[in-house]
Short mmCIF file of C-alpha atoms in Angstrom, two decimals:
data_model
loop_
_atom_site.label_atom_id
_atom_site.label_comp_id
_atom_site.label_asym_id
_atom_site.label_seq_id
_atom_site.Cartn_x
_atom_site.Cartn_y
_atom_site.Cartn_z
CA UNK A 1 90.70 37.81 -99.58
CA UNK A 2 91.40 38.67 -96.17
CA UNK A 3 89.23 36.70 -93.99
CA UNK A 4 87.90 33.53 -95.13
CA UNK A 5 86.63 30.02 -94.21
CA UNK A 6 89.17 27.46 -95.04
CA UNK A 7 87.74 24.27 -93.62
CA UNK A 8 86.55 21.55 -95.82
CA UNK A 9 82.79 21.72 -96.09
CA UNK A 10 82.43 18.17 -95.28
CA UNK A 11 83.91 18.13 -91.90
CA UNK A 12 81.82 17.33 -88.92
CA UNK A 13 82.61 20.62 -87.44
CA UNK A 14 81.49 22.52 -90.45
CA UNK A 15 78.16 21.10 -89.85
CA UNK A 16 77.65 21.78 -86.25
CA UNK A 17 75.15 24.71 -85.32
CA UNK A 18 77.19 28.01 -85.16
CA UNK A 19 75.68 28.97 -81.95
CA UNK A 20 77.18 25.85 -80.14
CA UNK A 21 80.41 26.59 -81.61
CA UNK A 22 80.30 30.21 -80.48
CA UNK A 23 79.54 29.07 -76.80
CA UNK A 24 82.02 26.34 -76.80
CA UNK A 25 84.94 28.62 -78.07
CA UNK A 26 83.98 31.34 -75.62
CA UNK A 27 83.86 29.01 -72.66
CA UNK A 28 87.07 27.36 -73.72
CA UNK A 29 88.72 30.70 -74.04
CA UNK A 30 87.44 31.87 -70.59
CA UNK A 31 88.69 28.65 -68.95
CA UNK A 32 92.17 28.55 -70.66
CA UNK A 33 92.61 32.15 -69.85
CA UNK A 34 92.51 31.82 -66.09
CA UNK A 35 93.97 28.52 -65.95
CA UNK A 36 97.64 28.64 -64.67
CA UNK A 37 98.62 24.62 -64.39
CA UNK A 38 100.59 23.39 -67.15
CA UNK A 39 98.66 19.95 -66.99
CA UNK A 40 95.48 21.98 -67.74
CA UNK A 41 97.13 24.34 -70.43
CA UNK A 42 98.91 21.44 -72.33
CA UNK A 43 95.35 19.28 -72.39
CA UNK A 44 93.68 22.55 -73.66
CA UNK A 45 96.27 23.05 -76.61
CA UNK A 46 96.19 19.33 -77.19
CA UNK A 47 92.40 19.26 -77.71
CA UNK A 48 92.78 22.61 -79.63
CA UNK A 49 94.92 20.81 -81.94
CA UNK A 50 92.98 17.65 -82.46
CA UNK A 51 89.79 19.93 -83.15
CA UNK A 52 91.68 21.95 -85.63
CA UNK A 53 92.77 18.80 -87.50
CA UNK A 54 89.24 17.23 -87.34
CA UNK A 55 87.95 20.31 -89.00
CA UNK A 56 90.28 19.76 -92.13
CA UNK A 57 92.31 22.83 -92.16
CA UNK A 58 95.57 22.82 -93.86
CA UNK A 59 98.31 23.25 -91.67
CA UNK A 60 100.01 25.97 -93.49
CA UNK A 61 96.91 28.16 -93.09
CA UNK A 62 97.17 27.59 -89.51
CA UNK A 63 100.58 28.39 -89.13
CA UNK A 64 99.94 31.73 -91.20
CA UNK A 65 97.14 32.65 -88.71
CA UNK A 66 99.41 31.88 -85.65
CA UNK A 67 102.18 34.19 -86.79
CA UNK A 68 100.60 37.72 -85.56
CA UNK A 69 99.81 36.33 -82.10
CA UNK A 70 103.49 34.33 -81.82
CA UNK A 71 105.12 37.62 -83.24
CA UNK A 72 103.82 39.46 -80.00
CA UNK A 73 104.82 36.56 -77.75
CA UNK A 74 108.32 37.14 -79.06
CA UNK A 75 108.51 40.09 -77.44
CA UNK A 76 107.10 38.64 -74.25
CA UNK A 77 109.87 36.16 -74.33
CA UNK A 78 112.59 39.12 -74.66
CA UNK A 79 111.44 40.84 -71.67
CA UNK A 80 109.42 38.83 -69.39
CA UNK A 81 112.12 36.14 -68.11
CA UNK A 82 114.46 39.15 -67.41
CA UNK A 83 112.09 41.44 -65.57
CA UNK A 84 110.20 38.81 -63.45
CA UNK A 85 111.64 38.44 -59.80
CA UNK A 86 112.67 34.98 -58.81
CA UNK A 87 114.69 31.83 -58.89
CA UNK A 88 118.17 32.58 -61.13
CA UNK A 89 118.12 30.39 -64.02
CA UNK A 90 120.52 31.85 -66.53
CA UNK A 91 122.17 35.07 -67.48
CA UNK A 92 123.33 36.93 -70.67
CA UNK A 93 125.96 39.21 -69.91
CA UNK A 94 124.41 41.26 -67.02
CA UNK A 95 120.88 40.21 -67.39
CA UNK A 96 119.68 37.49 -65.02
CA UNK A 97 116.83 35.23 -66.54
CA UNK A 98 114.54 34.04 -63.74
CA UNK A 99 112.73 30.69 -63.44
CA UNK A 100 109.41 32.44 -62.85
CA UNK A 101 109.88 34.43 -65.86
CA UNK A 102 110.44 31.94 -68.09
CA UNK A 103 107.52 29.73 -66.80
CA UNK A 104 105.19 32.74 -67.19
CA UNK A 105 106.20 33.21 -70.93
CA UNK A 106 105.79 29.65 -71.41
CA UNK A 107 102.07 29.66 -69.74
CA UNK A 108 101.25 32.61 -71.71
CA UNK A 109 102.52 31.04 -74.99
CA UNK A 110 100.59 27.98 -74.64
CA UNK A 111 97.58 29.78 -73.42
CA UNK A 112 97.44 32.15 -76.37
CA UNK A 113 97.97 29.52 -78.84
CA UNK A 114 95.31 27.23 -77.39
CA UNK A 115 92.71 29.95 -77.50
CA UNK A 116 94.05 30.76 -80.95
CA UNK A 117 93.70 27.75 -82.26
CA UNK A 118 89.90 27.28 -80.78
CA UNK A 119 88.88 30.62 -82.75
CA UNK A 120 90.75 29.60 -85.73
CA UNK A 121 88.58 26.36 -85.89
CA UNK A 122 85.69 28.21 -85.24
CA UNK A 123 86.03 31.03 -87.92
CA UNK A 124 87.80 28.62 -90.27
CA UNK A 125 84.56 26.24 -90.39
CA UNK A 126 81.83 28.66 -90.19
CA UNK A 127 81.13 31.31 -92.94
CA UNK A 128 81.60 34.84 -91.69
CA UNK A 129 78.10 35.70 -91.95
CA UNK A 130 76.63 32.65 -90.27
CA UNK A 131 79.10 33.68 -87.16
CA UNK A 132 76.91 37.04 -87.36
CA UNK A 133 73.56 35.63 -87.42
CA UNK A 134 74.36 33.18 -84.91
CA UNK A 135 75.70 35.94 -82.68
CA UNK A 136 72.34 37.57 -83.10
CA UNK A 137 70.65 34.48 -82.25
CA UNK A 138 72.81 34.23 -78.99
CA UNK A 139 71.38 37.69 -78.00
CA UNK A 140 74.08 40.10 -79.46
CA UNK A 141 72.36 43.61 -79.72
CA UNK A 142 71.22 43.84 -83.56
CA UNK A 143 73.14 46.95 -84.20
CA UNK A 144 76.47 45.47 -83.45
CA UNK A 145 75.74 42.43 -85.45
CA UNK A 146 74.97 44.75 -88.51
CA UNK A 147 77.94 46.89 -87.75
CA UNK A 148 80.12 43.63 -87.90
CA UNK A 149 78.20 42.95 -91.35
CA UNK A 150 78.84 46.10 -92.86
CA UNK A 151 82.42 46.16 -91.65
CA UNK A 152 83.12 42.94 -93.36
CA UNK A 153 81.23 44.11 -96.51
CA UNK A 154 82.98 47.31 -97.11
CA UNK A 155 86.28 46.40 -95.81
CA UNK A 156 86.72 44.73 -99.29
CA UNK A 157 85.42 47.84 -101.05
CA UNK A 158 87.67 50.10 -99.07
CA UNK A 159 90.67 47.93 -99.26
CA UNK A 160 90.01 47.80 -103.03
CA UNK A 161 90.13 51.72 -103.03
CA UNK A 162 93.05 51.66 -100.91
CA UNK A 163 94.81 49.39 -103.37
CA UNK A 164 93.78 51.48 -106.45
CA UNK A 165 95.15 54.90 -104.49
CA UNK A 166 98.35 53.03 -103.79
CA UNK A 167 98.94 51.74 -107.38
CA UNK A 168 98.33 55.29 -108.55
CA UNK A 169 100.91 56.32 -106.29
CA UNK A 170 103.29 53.75 -107.33
CA UNK A 171 102.93 54.42 -111.16
CA UNK A 172 104.00 58.22 -110.60
CA UNK A 173 106.88 56.80 -109.09
CA UNK A 174 106.34 57.45 -105.21
CA UNK A 175 108.73 55.29 -102.77
CA UNK A 176 108.21 55.58 -99.21
CA UNK A 177 111.11 57.42 -97.67
CA UNK A 178 111.69 59.03 -94.21
CA UNK A 179 110.90 62.36 -95.02
CA UNK A 180 108.18 65.02 -94.95
CA UNK A 181 107.19 64.10 -98.87
CA UNK A 182 106.18 60.51 -97.79
CA UNK A 183 104.38 61.70 -94.53
CA UNK A 184 102.17 63.97 -96.51
CA UNK A 185 101.39 61.57 -99.21
CA UNK A 186 100.34 59.03 -96.78
CA UNK A 187 98.29 61.59 -94.72
CA UNK A 188 96.64 62.28 -98.28
CA UNK A 189 96.09 58.72 -98.92
CA UNK A 190 94.45 58.37 -95.29
CA UNK A 191 92.55 61.39 -95.55
CA UNK A 192 91.15 60.20 -99.12
CA UNK A 193 90.15 56.96 -97.72
CA UNK A 194 88.16 58.88 -94.99
CA UNK A 195 86.59 61.06 -97.30
CA UNK A 196 85.41 58.54 -99.89
CA UNK A 197 84.54 56.14 -97.12
CA UNK A 198 82.14 58.69 -95.95
CA UNK A 199 80.85 59.33 -99.41
CA UNK A 200 80.32 55.63 -99.91
CA UNK A 201 78.47 55.38 -96.64
CA UNK A 202 75.86 58.16 -97.61
CA UNK A 203 75.34 56.29 -101.04
CA UNK A 204 74.73 53.06 -99.48
CA UNK A 205 72.47 54.78 -97.15
CA UNK A 206 70.57 56.24 -99.92
CA UNK A 207 70.29 53.19 -101.66
CA UNK A 208 68.76 51.79 -98.31
CA UNK A 209 66.33 54.59 -97.96
CA UNK A 210 65.29 54.03 -101.76
CA UNK A 211 64.24 50.14 -100.81
CA UNK A 212 62.25 51.31 -98.14
CA UNK A 213 64.76 51.11 -95.41
CA UNK A 214 63.14 52.81 -91.84
CA UNK A 215 65.89 51.61 -89.60
CA UNK A 216 64.91 48.19 -89.14
CA UNK A 217 67.20 45.23 -90.43
CA UNK A 218 65.81 41.73 -90.74
CA UNK A 219 67.88 38.47 -90.58
CA UNK A 220 66.75 35.56 -92.71
CA UNK A 221 68.50 32.65 -91.20
CA UNK A 222 67.37 30.40 -88.59
CA UNK A 223 69.47 27.48 -87.19
CA UNK A 224 68.21 23.99 -85.73
CA UNK A 225 69.90 21.97 -82.95
CA UNK A 226 70.62 18.41 -83.87
CA UNK A 227 71.69 15.27 -82.04
CA UNK A 228 75.29 15.64 -83.29
CA UNK A 229 75.06 19.38 -81.79
CA UNK A 230 74.03 18.09 -78.52
CA UNK A 231 76.43 15.50 -78.25
CA UNK A 232 79.52 17.79 -79.43
CA UNK A 233 78.38 20.15 -76.86
CA UNK A 234 77.83 17.90 -74.06
CA UNK A 235 81.46 16.33 -74.92
CA UNK A 236 83.21 19.80 -75.06
CA UNK A 237 81.31 21.35 -72.05
CA UNK A 238 82.49 18.13 -70.10
CA UNK A 239 85.85 18.79 -71.32
CA UNK A 240 85.93 22.35 -70.20
CA UNK A 241 84.59 21.61 -66.85
CA UNK A 242 87.35 18.79 -66.30
CA UNK A 243 90.03 21.56 -67.16
CA UNK A 244 88.32 23.66 -64.73
CA UNK A 245 88.20 21.04 -61.69
CA UNK A 246 91.94 19.89 -62.60
CA UNK A 247 92.86 23.58 -62.20
CA UNK A 248 91.26 24.29 -58.76
CA UNK A 249 91.09 21.16 -56.88
CA UNK A 250 94.76 19.89 -56.81
CA UNK A 251 97.31 22.43 -55.82
CA UNK A 252 100.93 21.95 -56.32
CA UNK B 1 48.12 61.30 -123.00
CA UNK B 2 45.31 61.57 -120.39
CA UNK B 3 46.32 62.90 -117.03
CA UNK B 4 45.98 59.56 -115.18
CA UNK B 5 48.83 57.98 -116.89
CA UNK B 6 50.93 61.14 -115.81
CA UNK B 7 53.28 59.68 -113.41
CA UNK B 8 56.05 62.03 -112.67
CA UNK B 9 55.49 65.81 -113.38
CA UNK B 10 58.24 68.18 -112.85
CA UNK B 11 57.51 71.71 -113.15
CA UNK B 12 60.32 74.42 -112.83
CA UNK B 13 62.57 72.40 -110.55
CA UNK B 14 65.59 73.87 -109.62
CA UNK B 15 68.61 72.86 -107.45
CA UNK B 16 71.96 73.89 -106.63
CA UNK B 17 74.35 72.67 -103.80
CA UNK B 18 75.18 75.75 -101.52
CA UNK B 19 78.06 77.79 -102.80
CA UNK B 20 78.06 76.64 -106.34
CA UNK B 21 76.17 77.47 -109.40
CA UNK B 22 72.84 75.51 -109.78
CA UNK B 23 72.87 72.08 -111.11
CA UNK B 24 69.40 72.15 -112.41
CA UNK B 25 67.44 75.37 -113.46
CA UNK B 26 63.75 75.58 -114.13
CA UNK B 27 63.68 71.70 -115.20
CA UNK B 28 60.53 70.58 -116.41
CA UNK B 29 59.55 66.86 -117.02
CA UNK B 30 56.11 64.87 -117.75
CA UNK B 31 56.73 61.02 -117.51
CA UNK B 32 53.87 59.02 -118.47
CA UNK B 33 52.74 55.48 -117.99
CA UNK B 34 54.64 53.26 -120.36
CA UNK B 35 57.09 55.72 -121.13
CA UNK B 36 60.66 54.65 -121.67
CA UNK B 37 62.64 57.17 -121.96
CA UNK B 38 66.67 57.70 -122.40
CA UNK B 39 68.53 60.65 -121.13
CA UNK B 40 71.85 61.82 -122.22
CA UNK B 41 73.98 64.65 -121.30
CA UNK B 42 77.64 65.48 -120.60
CA UNK B 43 79.09 64.42 -117.08
CA UNK B 44 78.07 66.60 -114.44
CA UNK B 45 75.11 67.88 -116.06
CA UNK B 46 72.68 66.92 -113.25
CA UNK B 47 71.27 63.77 -114.72
CA UNK B 48 71.85 62.02 -111.32
CA UNK B 49 70.78 64.52 -109.11
CA UNK B 50 67.47 64.58 -111.00
CA UNK B 51 66.93 61.07 -109.97
CA UNK B 52 68.03 61.82 -106.52
CA UNK B 53 65.48 64.59 -106.47
CA UNK B 54 62.80 62.41 -107.77
CA UNK B 55 63.62 59.70 -104.97
CA UNK B 56 63.68 62.46 -102.20
CA UNK B 57 67.22 61.87 -101.44
CA UNK B 58 67.73 65.54 -102.48
CA UNK B 59 65.48 68.51 -102.01
CA UNK B 60 65.02 70.88 -104.81
CA UNK B 61 65.24 74.42 -103.96
CA UNK B 62 62.34 75.71 -105.85
CA UNK B 63 59.61 74.36 -108.43
CA UNK B 64 56.60 71.79 -107.72
CA UNK B 65 56.77 68.27 -108.18
CA UNK B 66 53.99 65.69 -108.40
CA UNK B 67 54.23 61.99 -108.42
CA UNK B 68 51.39 59.78 -109.06
CA UNK B 69 49.12 62.93 -108.98
CA UNK B 70 50.17 63.93 -105.70
CA UNK B 71 52.45 66.72 -104.83
CA UNK B 72 55.50 65.38 -102.99
CA UNK B 73 57.73 67.44 -100.54
CA UNK B 74 58.02 65.97 -97.04
CA UNK B 75 59.83 62.71 -96.18
CA UNK B 76 56.83 60.83 -95.16
CA UNK B 77 55.29 61.32 -98.68
CA UNK B 78 58.33 60.01 -100.34
CA UNK B 79 57.61 56.37 -98.72
CA UNK B 80 55.28 55.58 -101.62
CA UNK B 81 57.40 57.04 -104.20
CA UNK B 82 60.14 54.94 -103.07
CA UNK B 83 57.90 51.89 -103.05
CA UNK B 84 56.75 52.31 -106.58
CA UNK B 85 60.03 53.78 -108.31
CA UNK B 86 62.70 51.71 -108.24
CA UNK B 87 66.39 53.69 -108.73
CA UNK B 88 69.11 51.55 -109.81
CA UNK B 89 72.36 53.39 -108.39
CA UNK B 90 75.39 53.81 -110.71
CA UNK B 91 77.72 51.71 -108.49
CA UNK B 92 76.46 48.20 -107.57
CA UNK B 93 78.51 47.90 -104.51
CA UNK B 94 76.47 51.05 -103.05
CA UNK B 95 73.35 49.05 -103.78
CA UNK B 96 74.58 45.46 -102.49
CA UNK B 97 75.10 45.85 -98.58
CA UNK B 98 73.83 42.61 -97.36
CA UNK B 99 76.26 39.64 -96.80
CA UNK B 100 74.53 37.39 -99.25
CA UNK B 101 72.63 37.84 -102.57
CA UNK B 102 69.33 36.58 -101.17
CA UNK B 103 69.42 38.53 -98.37
CA UNK B 104 70.02 41.85 -100.24
CA UNK B 105 67.14 40.84 -102.70
CA UNK B 106 64.84 40.13 -99.78
CA UNK B 107 65.81 43.26 -98.00
CA UNK B 108 63.34 45.68 -100.03
CA UNK B 109 60.32 43.11 -99.57
CA UNK B 110 60.74 42.98 -95.88
CA UNK B 111 60.91 46.57 -95.32
CA UNK B 112 57.49 46.60 -97.24
CA UNK B 113 56.12 44.60 -94.48
CA UNK B 114 56.29 41.24 -96.10
CA UNK B 115 56.78 38.07 -93.84
CA UNK B 116 60.17 36.21 -94.14
CA UNK B 117 58.66 33.56 -96.12
CA UNK B 118 56.96 35.75 -98.56
CA UNK B 119 60.18 37.88 -98.84
CA UNK B 120 62.25 35.05 -99.55
CA UNK B 121 59.96 33.69 -102.11
CA UNK B 122 59.76 36.82 -104.28
CA UNK B 123 63.44 37.24 -103.71
CA UNK B 124 63.80 33.61 -105.29
CA UNK B 125 61.24 34.10 -107.82
CA UNK B 126 62.69 37.56 -108.97
CA UNK B 127 66.42 36.05 -109.11
CA UNK B 128 64.91 33.28 -111.15
CA UNK B 129 63.28 35.44 -113.64
CA UNK B 130 66.74 37.32 -114.23
CA UNK B 131 68.25 33.79 -114.77
CA UNK B 132 70.33 34.19 -111.56
CA UNK B 133 68.78 31.10 -109.85
CA UNK B 134 71.31 29.50 -107.72
CA UNK B 135 73.01 32.96 -106.91
CA UNK B 136 71.02 33.04 -103.46
CA UNK B 137 74.06 32.20 -101.15
CA UNK B 138 76.38 33.52 -102.97
CA UNK B 139 78.46 36.46 -101.23
CA UNK B 140 77.84 39.92 -102.72
CA UNK B 141 81.14 41.22 -102.83
CA UNK B 142 82.57 38.15 -104.67
CA UNK B 143 80.36 38.73 -107.54
CA UNK B 144 81.75 39.91 -110.88
CA UNK B 145 80.95 43.24 -111.96
CA UNK B 146 78.10 41.93 -114.55
CA UNK B 147 76.59 39.98 -111.80
CA UNK B 148 76.56 42.64 -109.50
CA UNK B 149 74.64 44.89 -111.68
CA UNK B 150 72.03 42.19 -112.43
CA UNK B 151 71.72 41.19 -108.93
CA UNK B 152 71.36 45.05 -108.04
CA UNK B 153 68.45 45.02 -110.54
CA UNK B 154 66.93 42.22 -108.87
CA UNK B 155 67.08 43.94 -105.60
CA UNK B 156 65.05 46.65 -107.05
CA UNK B 157 62.42 44.42 -109.17
CA UNK B 158 61.78 42.22 -106.20
CA UNK B 159 60.16 45.47 -105.10
CA UNK B 160 57.71 45.14 -107.82
CA UNK B 161 58.23 48.84 -108.81
CA UNK B 162 56.11 50.50 -111.33
CA UNK B 163 58.83 52.55 -112.76
CA UNK B 164 62.58 51.99 -113.01
CA UNK B 165 65.01 54.93 -112.86
CA UNK B 166 68.28 53.36 -114.26
CA UNK B 167 71.50 55.36 -113.82
CA UNK B 168 74.05 54.08 -116.21
CA UNK B 169 73.17 50.53 -116.14
CA UNK B 170 75.60 49.50 -118.71
CA UNK B 171 78.65 51.28 -117.35
CA UNK B 172 81.44 49.00 -117.21
CA UNK B 173 79.62 45.93 -118.68
CA UNK B 174 81.15 43.66 -121.31
CA UNK B 175 78.92 43.02 -124.31
CA UNK B 176 77.46 39.75 -123.52
CA UNK B 177 76.48 41.16 -120.03
CA UNK B 178 74.91 44.15 -121.91
CA UNK B 179 73.09 42.19 -124.52
CA UNK B 180 71.53 40.36 -121.49
CA UNK B 181 70.73 43.54 -119.74
CA UNK B 182 68.94 44.81 -122.98
CA UNK B 183 66.83 41.87 -123.14
CA UNK B 184 66.03 41.74 -119.57
CA UNK B 185 64.89 45.47 -119.91
CA UNK B 186 62.92 45.17 -123.22
CA UNK B 187 61.05 42.35 -121.94
CA UNK B 188 60.18 44.06 -118.70
CA UNK B 189 56.45 45.25 -118.89
CA UNK B 190 57.52 48.45 -117.06
CA UNK B 191 58.47 52.11 -117.78
CA UNK B 192 61.55 53.80 -117.03
CA UNK B 193 63.91 56.30 -117.66
CA UNK B 194 67.48 55.51 -118.58
CA UNK B 195 70.44 57.31 -118.21
CA UNK B 196 73.32 56.45 -120.47
CA UNK B 197 76.09 57.74 -122.87
CA UNK B 198 75.64 54.89 -125.37
CA UNK B 199 73.38 56.05 -127.94
CA UNK B 200 72.94 52.36 -129.56
CA UNK B 201 71.69 51.44 -126.34
CA UNK B 202 69.25 53.71 -125.75
CA UNK B 203 68.04 53.20 -129.58
CA UNK B 204 67.61 49.80 -128.73
CA UNK B 205 65.23 49.85 -125.78
CA UNK B 206 63.99 53.45 -125.36
CA UNK B 207 61.12 55.11 -127.33
CA UNK B 208 62.57 58.66 -127.05
CA UNK B 209 65.64 60.14 -125.95
CA UNK B 210 65.91 63.33 -123.74
CA UNK B 211 69.23 65.49 -123.49
CA UNK B 212 70.01 67.33 -120.50
CA UNK B 213 71.12 71.16 -121.78
CA UNK B 214 71.72 74.25 -120.06
CA UNK B 215 70.44 72.65 -116.60
CA UNK B 216 67.17 71.50 -118.45
CA UNK B 217 65.82 68.80 -120.16
CA UNK B 218 65.36 69.03 -124.19
CA UNK B 219 63.00 66.42 -125.38
CA UNK B 220 64.08 65.17 -128.90
CA UNK B 221 60.88 63.13 -129.46
CA UNK B 222 61.77 62.35 -132.94
CA UNK B 223 65.12 60.51 -132.87
CA UNK B 224 66.60 61.10 -136.31
CA UNK B 225 68.64 58.35 -137.78
CA UNK B 226 71.63 59.43 -139.97
CA UNK B 227 74.18 57.78 -141.64
CA UNK B 228 77.90 57.85 -140.73
CA UNK B 229 80.91 57.35 -142.97
CA UNK B 230 84.18 56.77 -141.08
CA UNK B 231 87.38 54.81 -141.23
CA UNK B 232 87.89 52.14 -138.62
CA UNK B 233 91.45 51.80 -137.14
CA UNK B 234 90.10 48.31 -136.07
CA UNK B 235 88.19 47.49 -138.79
CA UNK B 236 89.07 44.01 -138.44
CA UNK B 237 87.05 43.44 -135.70
CA UNK B 238 83.29 42.56 -136.10
CA UNK B 239 80.91 45.11 -134.84
CA UNK B 240 77.69 46.51 -135.30
CA UNK B 241 76.21 49.62 -136.16
CA UNK B 242 72.65 50.93 -135.67
#
């Protein structure tokens, strides 16, 4: 399927309290996002890699998940060096690349990858539903959490519906081209998905009403903090704090 | 039969979607405790609509409906109906919306006001009674079609209903799962109305078979058993005739 936990379930990180993991991932991301010094960023990236490895995630899987963010970064690399004012570094034809531009692109690349690694470690080592419940326990509004659950649950159903429709188009010889027929067919496909999605939501709602649903949803899970959680939290919070100190005390 | 056991009493129920011909026209049905009724009829003959009217999901346009001896029309009055009558939907994906099996089965009991422990307890017991022990933490969308159907049934049984309305419970099931469903349903101490196109299945677990004809229910109290003689293009494969 599309989103899945891929970590070995025997890793240390897998057994951490999901709330701790979410808080740490959040603090880490925030800190990395506002940091600018290379020492800080590279330290963060290194810790990201270490955590990822300790979660026992396959490298292939990690790279696969890093592709989207890095595709975006390629465009930054294409434009930033040439559009940022600063010291001349190199030139291609009439285009001049600046030192500042390259450094900025570098910074953004490290930042994004460090944050992504951390988030991959979080989602890969925690079942998606546990994340939802943990977010609820952390005070996230119930409705948002339920929306998150429903989205995940029915994404799969809607995706299957989409695949069915695409197949039925294919077996009747549909080949996407750049013409009105193609656009129309895709419009029908999207329209059909919307209509079916709406119908589905009504049937699900009906099924819920039949089981006594009155607008209130309950959660069955409860979490408990263990000693490992406390240690992991102190370690990581300490590290993030250190990044902060490093970032703001010494100016170069 | 005495009136105390008259559970569902529909009289001259009509229903139609606006702008199209009526789906049900002056339909009447009496359903007694301990009844096990099979309901057949062509596609689009209003079988599912009838179930939805009984559950209060659709409002009939005319006629009277009494359930458990009380007339029901308002949304509030259907609360009791929904507590005591369990509807199994045609598509299990509609019924199972919670992340995990346990959460889905516990959803109904929690709505009935049970505590978390009670709900979990009854959910586990229900799963166990359907031979689904160990399914608690399975993710609902990853279940196979047959498993989804059985878990759907569990979500309803966990509410301890008095009557089941089953909408094509065997649709899309393989023989093995079907047999399992048959043994579950025949061992349940519950009355039910069952929609199905499979006459063999209906013979096996219901006492009487009704058909939908001309937007009404025609009761066929004595099901006539008759013999067929026919050739078999697939006669090589072993199969059963009822």
